[in-house]
């Protein structure tokens, strides 16, 4: 199989680099300065056991590849706010022997949140979800890192909306030869919704920096409690903290890498000044479900607004003092309770 990594940023770059390092055929899809660096110098992957350079084909879109191959696997690794554009570009791409990518090829959504695979299923017949446990960083154009050992990450995967098949097992086998654990599960959404609850902290980190101290920790606990209440009201199952800890065990340990900033995906978006952030599909997913099921979500509403404002106005990540964020959160809670 050939893996076409649509969005070779932090997650896509690490997955693509690890697959290439194990001998899989990989194509990276990127734009701008990142694309130029990948073409000129190759993909540089920094991991605890060293730095590796992988020279693989780099394209901006499907036209540069001509007809896609029947054994291609499309891995969607863009941020969710960029998914629709990517799906529109790649879905109609012709495949050798007839038909289009949307009709014939598997699409694997390796992203935070749960929205992209729903968007994909409108056009693609074979959609797979991945719960991405892969702390990683786009360090600079052409350079990605994953400071984890002995595994780079754990990637639960399965068909969307449910089930498992031989394609999932073949993809998992390639991933497991590439420094990942890749359990194939029939209920991948349970893992993704648990990860969604964990990702609600991303906006806090983006706005006010690393979570430390009782004020910030209490705020994060209340934000996640809102999320859990919403999922409960919606009847959405998710794996427990105990099940997640058992799955991770001691398979992923953080090992700091020199010169690599540490920050989650939303923090990285602000740090790169992209102008967009994925809060609409993390805290915003909780807000949406809350409105659908009559559960107030004032804290997630606030974080969604703040994260989008920071992205739109190109504010520096972590530039709001945590005390100010906590004060805004209290005001939001007071307003919500009196409404």
CSV table of C-alpha atoms in Angstrom, one decimal:
chain,number,residue,atom,x,y,z
A,1,UNK,CA,0.0,0.0,0.0
A,2,UNK,CA,1.0,3.6,-0.6
A,3,UNK,CA,0.2,6.1,2.1
A,4,UNK,CA,-0.8,9.6,0.9
A,5,UNK,CA,-0.5,11.9,4.0
A,6,UNK,CA,-2.9,14.8,3.4
A,7,UNK,CA,-1.5,17.4,5.8
A,8,UNK,CA,2.1,16.5,6.6
A,9,UNK,CA,2.3,18.8,9.7
A,10,UNK,CA,3.0,17.5,13.2
A,11,UNK,CA,0.8,14.4,13.3
A,12,UNK,CA,1.0,13.7,9.5
A,13,UNK,CA,4.7,14.3,9.4
A,14,UNK,CA,5.5,12.0,12.3
A,15,UNK,CA,3.2,9.2,11.0
A,16,UNK,CA,4.5,9.7,7.4
A,17,UNK,CA,8.1,9.7,8.6
A,18,UNK,CA,7.8,6.7,10.8
A,19,UNK,CA,6.0,4.8,7.9
A,20,UNK,CA,8.7,5.8,5.5
A,21,UNK,CA,11.4,4.7,8.0
A,22,UNK,CA,9.9,1.2,8.1
A,23,UNK,CA,10.0,0.9,4.3
A,24,UNK,CA,6.4,1.9,3.4
A,25,UNK,CA,5.8,4.0,0.3
A,26,UNK,CA,4.7,7.5,1.4
A,27,UNK,CA,3.7,10.7,-0.3
A,28,UNK,CA,3.4,13.9,1.7
A,29,UNK,CA,0.9,16.6,0.9
A,30,UNK,CA,2.0,20.1,2.1
A,31,UNK,CA,1.9,23.8,1.2
A,32,UNK,CA,3.9,26.9,1.5
A,33,UNK,CA,7.3,27.1,3.3
A,34,UNK,CA,6.8,23.6,4.8
A,35,UNK,CA,6.3,22.1,1.3
A,36,UNK,CA,9.4,24.0,0.0
A,37,UNK,CA,11.5,22.7,2.9
A,38,UNK,CA,10.3,19.1,2.4
A,39,UNK,CA,11.1,19.2,-1.3
A,40,UNK,CA,14.5,20.8,-0.8
A,41,UNK,CA,15.8,19.0,2.3
A,42,UNK,CA,13.4,16.1,2.9
A,43,UNK,CA,11.4,15.4,6.0
A,44,UNK,CA,13.5,15.7,9.1
A,45,UNK,CA,12.1,13.6,12.0
A,46,UNK,CA,13.4,14.1,15.5
A,47,UNK,CA,12.8,11.3,18.0
A,48,UNK,CA,14.5,10.2,21.2
A,49,UNK,CA,16.7,7.7,19.2
A,50,UNK,CA,18.0,10.3,16.8
A,51,UNK,CA,17.2,12.5,13.8
A,52,UNK,CA,16.2,10.9,10.5
A,53,UNK,CA,15.8,12.4,7.1
A,54,UNK,CA,13.3,10.9,4.7
A,55,UNK,CA,13.2,12.0,1.1
A,56,UNK,CA,9.8,11.1,-0.2
A,57,UNK,CA,7.5,12.6,-2.9
A,58,UNK,CA,5.9,15.9,-1.9
A,59,UNK,CA,2.8,17.3,-3.6
A,60,UNK,CA,0.3,20.1,-3.1
A,61,UNK,CA,-2.7,18.3,-4.5
A,62,UNK,CA,-3.8,15.2,-6.4
A,63,UNK,CA,-3.2,16.6,-9.9
A,64,UNK,CA,0.6,16.2,-9.4
A,65,UNK,CA,0.2,12.5,-8.9
A,66,UNK,CA,-2.0,11.8,-12.0
A,67,UNK,CA,-4.3,8.8,-11.5
A,68,UNK,CA,-4.2,7.5,-8.0
A,69,UNK,CA,-3.4,3.8,-7.4
A,70,UNK,CA,-5.9,1.2,-6.3
A,71,UNK,CA,-3.7,0.4,-3.3
A,72,UNK,CA,-3.5,4.0,-2.1
A,73,UNK,CA,-4.5,4.8,1.4
A,74,UNK,CA,-5.5,8.5,2.1
A,75,UNK,CA,-4.5,9.7,5.5
A,76,UNK,CA,-6.3,12.9,6.4
A,77,UNK,CA,-4.2,14.7,9.0
A,78,UNK,CA,-5.1,18.4,8.5
A,79,UNK,CA,-6.7,20.3,11.3
A,80,UNK,CA,-10.5,19.8,11.2
A,81,UNK,CA,-11.1,23.4,10.1
A,82,UNK,CA,-9.3,22.4,6.9
A,83,UNK,CA,-11.0,19.1,6.3
A,84,UNK,CA,-13.7,20.2,3.9
A,85,UNK,CA,-11.3,21.8,1.5
A,86,UNK,CA,-9.1,18.7,1.6
A,87,UNK,CA,-12.0,16.4,1.0
A,88,UNK,CA,-13.2,18.4,-1.9
A,89,UNK,CA,-9.8,18.3,-3.5
A,90,UNK,CA,-9.1,14.6,-3.0
A,91,UNK,CA,-12.6,13.0,-3.3
A,92,UNK,CA,-12.9,13.4,-7.1
A,93,UNK,CA,-9.4,12.4,-7.9
A,94,UNK,CA,-9.4,9.6,-10.5
A,95,UNK,CA,-8.1,6.1,-9.6
A,96,UNK,CA,-6.5,3.8,-12.1
A,97,UNK,CA,-9.1,1.3,-13.4
A,98,UNK,CA,-11.9,3.7,-13.0
A,99,UNK,CA,-13.8,5.6,-10.3
A,100,UNK,CA,-12.7,8.2,-7.9
A,101,UNK,CA,-10.9,8.3,-4.6
A,102,UNK,CA,-14.2,8.8,-2.8
A,103,UNK,CA,-15.7,5.8,-4.4
A,104,UNK,CA,-12.7,3.4,-4.2
A,105,UNK,CA,-10.0,4.3,-1.7
A,106,UNK,CA,-9.9,4.1,2.1
A,107,UNK,CA,-9.7,7.5,3.9
A,108,UNK,CA,-8.2,7.4,7.4
A,109,UNK,CA,-9.0,10.4,9.6
A,110,UNK,CA,-6.0,10.9,11.9
A,111,UNK,CA,-7.2,14.0,13.7
A,112,UNK,CA,-8.5,15.4,17.0
A,113,UNK,CA,-12.3,15.6,17.6
A,114,UNK,CA,-15.0,13.6,15.8
A,115,UNK,CA,-16.3,15.9,13.1
A,116,UNK,CA,-13.9,15.1,10.1
A,117,UNK,CA,-15.0,11.5,9.7
A,118,UNK,CA,-18.7,12.6,9.6
A,119,UNK,CA,-17.8,15.2,6.9
A,120,UNK,CA,-15.8,12.5,5.0
A,121,UNK,CA,-18.7,10.0,5.1
A,122,UNK,CA,-20.8,12.3,3.0
A,123,UNK,CA,-18.6,11.5,0.0
A,124,UNK,CA,-16.2,8.7,0.9
A,125,UNK,CA,-17.6,5.2,1.0
A,126,UNK,CA,-14.8,3.8,3.2
A,127,UNK,CA,-13.9,6.0,6.2
A,128,UNK,CA,-11.8,5.0,9.2
A,129,UNK,CA,-11.4,6.9,12.4
A,130,UNK,CA,-8.2,7.1,14.5
A,131,UNK,CA,-7.8,8.0,18.2
A,132,UNK,CA,-4.5,9.9,18.0
A,133,UNK,CA,-2.4,9.5,21.1
A,134,UNK,CA,0.7,11.1,19.6
A,135,UNK,CA,2.3,14.1,21.3
A,136,UNK,CA,4.3,15.7,18.5
A,137,UNK,CA,5.4,19.1,17.2
A,138,UNK,CA,6.0,20.8,13.9
A,139,UNK,CA,9.3,22.4,14.9
A,140,UNK,CA,10.0,24.5,11.8
A,141,UNK,CA,9.3,24.0,8.1
A,142,UNK,CA,10.4,20.5,7.1
A,143,UNK,CA,11.1,19.4,10.7
A,144,UNK,CA,8.7,17.4,13.0
A,145,UNK,CA,9.3,15.7,16.3
A,146,UNK,CA,7.8,13.1,18.6
A,147,UNK,CA,9.6,13.1,22.0
A,148,UNK,CA,8.1,9.7,23.1
A,149,UNK,CA,9.6,6.3,23.8
A,150,UNK,CA,9.6,3.4,23.4
A,151,UNK,CA,6.6,4.0,21.1
A,152,UNK,CA,6.0,7.2,19.2
A,153,UNK,CA,2.3,6.9,19.9
A,154,UNK,CA,-0.8,4.7,20.2
A,155,UNK,CA,-3.3,4.9,17.3
A,156,UNK,CA,-6.6,3.0,17.9
A,157,UNK,CA,-8.4,2.7,14.6
A,158,UNK,CA,-11.5,1.2,13.1
A,159,UNK,CA,-14.2,1.8,10.5
A,160,UNK,CA,-16.5,4.8,10.9
A,161,UNK,CA,-19.2,4.7,12.3
A,162,UNK,CA,-18.3,1.3,13.7
A,163,UNK,CA,-16.7,-2.0,12.8
A,164,UNK,CA,-13.3,-3.4,11.7
A,165,UNK,CA,-12.1,-5.0,8.5
A,166,UNK,CA,-9.1,-6.4,6.7
A,167,UNK,CA,-8.0,-2.9,5.4
A,168,UNK,CA,-7.9,-1.7,9.0
A,169,UNK,CA,-5.8,-4.7,10.0
A,170,UNK,CA,-3.3,-4.2,7.1
A,171,UNK,CA,-2.9,-0.5,8.0
A,172,UNK,CA,-2.4,-1.4,11.7
A,173,UNK,CA,0.3,-3.9,10.7
A,174,UNK,CA,2.2,-1.2,8.9
A,175,UNK,CA,1.8,1.2,11.8
A,176,UNK,CA,3.0,-1.4,14.3
A,177,UNK,CA,6.2,-1.9,12.2
A,178,UNK,CA,6.7,1.9,12.5
A,179,UNK,CA,7.0,2.6,16.2
A,180,UNK,CA,3.3,2.7,16.9
A,181,UNK,CA,0.8,0.5,18.7
A,182,UNK,CA,-2.3,0.3,16.5
A,183,UNK,CA,-5.1,-1.6,18.1
A,184,UNK,CA,-8.0,-2.3,15.6
A,185,UNK,CA,-11.2,-1.8,17.5
A,186,UNK,CA,-14.9,-2.0,16.4
A,187,UNK,CA,-15.8,1.0,18.6
A,188,UNK,CA,-13.2,3.6,17.8
A,189,UNK,CA,-15.6,6.4,18.6
A,190,UNK,CA,-15.5,5.4,22.3
A,191,UNK,CA,-11.7,6.1,22.3
A,192,UNK,CA,-12.1,9.3,20.2
A,193,UNK,CA,-14.7,10.8,22.6
A,194,UNK,CA,-12.5,10.1,25.6
A,195,UNK,CA,-9.7,11.9,23.7
A,196,UNK,CA,-12.1,14.8,23.0
A,197,UNK,CA,-12.6,15.2,26.8
A,198,UNK,CA,-8.8,15.3,27.2
A,199,UNK,CA,-8.4,17.8,24.4
A,200,UNK,CA,-10.7,20.3,26.0
A,201,UNK,CA,-7.6,21.5,27.9
A,202,UNK,CA,-6.0,22.6,24.6
A,203,UNK,CA,-7.8,26.0,24.6
A,204,UNK,CA,-6.7,26.7,28.2
A,205,UNK,CA,-3.1,26.0,27.3
A,206,UNK,CA,-3.3,28.0,24.1
A,207,UNK,CA,-4.8,31.1,25.9
A,208,UNK,CA,-2.9,30.9,29.3
A,209,UNK,CA,0.0,28.5,28.8
A,210,UNK,CA,0.8,25.2,30.5
A,211,UNK,CA,-1.7,24.2,33.1
A,212,UNK,CA,-0.1,24.4,36.6
A,213,UNK,CA,-1.3,25.5,40.0
A,214,UNK,CA,-4.6,24.9,41.7
A,215,UNK,CA,-6.6,27.7,39.9
A,216,UNK,CA,-5.8,26.3,36.4
A,217,UNK,CA,-6.2,22.7,37.5
A,218,UNK,CA,-9.6,23.4,39.0
A,219,UNK,CA,-10.7,25.2,35.8
A,220,UNK,CA,-9.6,22.3,33.6
A,221,UNK,CA,-11.5,19.9,35.9
A,222,UNK,CA,-14.7,21.9,35.6
A,223,UNK,CA,-14.3,22.2,31.8
A,224,UNK,CA,-14.0,18.5,31.5
A,225,UNK,CA,-16.9,17.9,33.9
A,226,UNK,CA,-19.1,20.0,31.5
A,227,UNK,CA,-17.9,17.8,28.7
A,228,UNK,CA,-18.7,14.6,30.6
A,229,UNK,CA,-22.2,15.9,31.5
A,230,UNK,CA,-22.9,16.6,27.9
A,231,UNK,CA,-21.7,13.2,26.6
A,232,UNK,CA,-23.8,11.6,29.3
A,233,UNK,CA,-26.9,13.6,28.3
A,234,UNK,CA,-26.3,12.7,24.7
A,235,UNK,CA,-25.9,9.0,25.5
A,236,UNK,CA,-22.4,8.9,24.0
A,237,UNK,CA,-20.1,6.2,25.4
A,238,UNK,CA,-16.4,6.8,26.0
A,239,UNK,CA,-13.6,4.8,27.6
A,240,UNK,CA,-12.8,5.4,31.2
A,241,UNK,CA,-9.6,6.9,32.6
A,242,UNK,CA,-8.8,3.4,33.9
A,243,UNK,CA,-9.1,1.8,30.5
A,244,UNK,CA,-7.0,4.5,28.9
A,245,UNK,CA,-4.3,4.1,31.5
A,246,UNK,CA,-4.3,0.4,31.0
A,247,UNK,CA,-4.0,0.8,27.2
A,248,UNK,CA,-1.0,3.2,27.6
A,249,UNK,CA,0.8,1.5,30.4
A,250,UNK,CA,4.5,2.4,30.2
A,251,UNK,CA,4.5,2.4,26.4
A,252,UNK,CA,4.8,6.1,25.9
A,253,UNK,CA,7.2,8.2,28.1
A,254,UNK,CA,8.1,11.8,27.3
A,255,UNK,CA,11.8,12.4,26.7
A,256,UNK,CA,12.6,16.1,26.1
A,257,UNK,CA,14.4,16.9,22.8
A,258,UNK,CA,16.8,19.9,22.6
A,259,UNK,CA,15.4,22.9,20.8
A,260,UNK,CA,11.8,21.5,20.6
A,261,UNK,CA,9.1,23.7,22.1
A,262,UNK,CA,6.5,21.8,24.1
A,263,UNK,CA,2.9,22.7,23.5
A,264,UNK,CA,-0.3,21.0,22.3
A,265,UNK,CA,-1.9,21.3,18.9
A,266,UNK,CA,-3.8,24.5,19.6
A,267,UNK,CA,-0.8,26.2,21.2
A,268,UNK,CA,1.2,25.3,18.1
A,269,UNK,CA,-1.4,26.8,15.8
A,270,UNK,CA,-1.2,30.1,17.7
A,271,UNK,CA,2.6,29.9,17.9
A,272,UNK,CA,2.8,29.5,14.1
A,273,UNK,CA,0.3,32.3,13.5
A,274,UNK,CA,-1.9,30.3,11.2
A,275,UNK,CA,-4.9,32.5,11.9
A,276,UNK,CA,-7.1,29.5,12.7
A,277,UNK,CA,-7.5,27.0,15.5
A,278,UNK,CA,-9.5,23.8,16.1
A,279,UNK,CA,-11.5,25.0,19.1
A,280,UNK,CA,-14.7,24.9,17.1
A,281,UNK,CA,-14.3,21.1,16.9
A,282,UNK,CA,-13.1,20.5,20.5
A,283,UNK,CA,-14.8,22.9,23.0
A,284,UNK,CA,-17.2,23.7,20.2
A,285,UNK,CA,-18.2,20.1,19.8
A,286,UNK,CA,-19.2,20.1,23.5
A,287,UNK,CA,-21.1,23.4,23.1
A,288,UNK,CA,-23.0,21.9,20.1
A,289,UNK,CA,-24.0,18.8,21.9
A,290,UNK,CA,-24.9,20.8,25.0
A,291,UNK,CA,-27.3,22.9,22.9
A,292,UNK,CA,-28.8,19.8,21.3
A,293,UNK,CA,-29.4,18.1,24.6
A,294,UNK,CA,-30.2,21.1,26.9
A,295,UNK,CA,-27.0,21.1,28.9
A,296,UNK,CA,-25.4,24.5,29.6
A,297,UNK,CA,-21.7,24.6,28.6
A,298,UNK,CA,-20.6,28.1,29.7
A,299,UNK,CA,-16.9,27.3,30.2
A,300,UNK,CA,-16.5,25.5,26.9
A,301,UNK,CA,-18.4,28.4,25.2
A,302,UNK,CA,-15.9,30.8,26.7
A,303,UNK,CA,-12.8,28.8,25.7
A,304,UNK,CA,-14.1,28.4,22.2
A,305,UNK,CA,-14.6,32.2,21.9
A,306,UNK,CA,-11.3,33.1,23.4
A,307,UNK,CA,-9.3,30.6,21.3
A,308,UNK,CA,-10.9,31.9,18.1
A,309,UNK,CA,-10.2,35.5,19.1
A,310,UNK,CA,-6.5,34.7,19.9
A,311,UNK,CA,-6.2,33.0,16.5
A,312,UNK,CA,-8.0,35.7,14.5
A,313,UNK,CA,-6.0,38.5,16.2
A,314,UNK,CA,-2.7,36.6,16.0
A,315,UNK,CA,-2.2,36.9,19.8
A,316,UNK,CA,0.8,35.1,21.3
A,317,UNK,CA,0.0,31.7,22.9
A,318,UNK,CA,-0.2,31.8,26.7
A,319,UNK,CA,-0.4,35.6,26.9
A,320,UNK,CA,-3.6,35.8,29.0
A,321,UNK,CA,-2.7,35.4,32.8
A,322,UNK,CA,-4.4,32.4,34.3
A,323,UNK,CA,-5.9,34.6,36.9
A,324,UNK,CA,-7.7,36.7,34.3
A,325,UNK,CA,-8.9,33.5,32.5
A,326,UNK,CA,-10.3,32.2,35.8
A,327,UNK,CA,-12.0,35.5,36.5
A,328,UNK,CA,-13.7,35.4,33.0
A,329,UNK,CA,-14.7,31.8,33.7
A,330,UNK,CA,-16.4,32.8,37.0
A,331,UNK,CA,-18.2,35.7,35.3
A,332,UNK,CA,-19.4,33.3,32.6
A,333,UNK,CA,-20.6,30.8,35.1
A,334,UNK,CA,-22.5,33.6,37.1
A,335,UNK,CA,-24.1,34.9,33.9
A,336,UNK,CA,-25.1,31.4,32.9
A,337,UNK,CA,-26.7,30.6,36.3
A,338,UNK,CA,-28.7,33.8,36.3
A,339,UNK,CA,-29.9,33.6,32.7
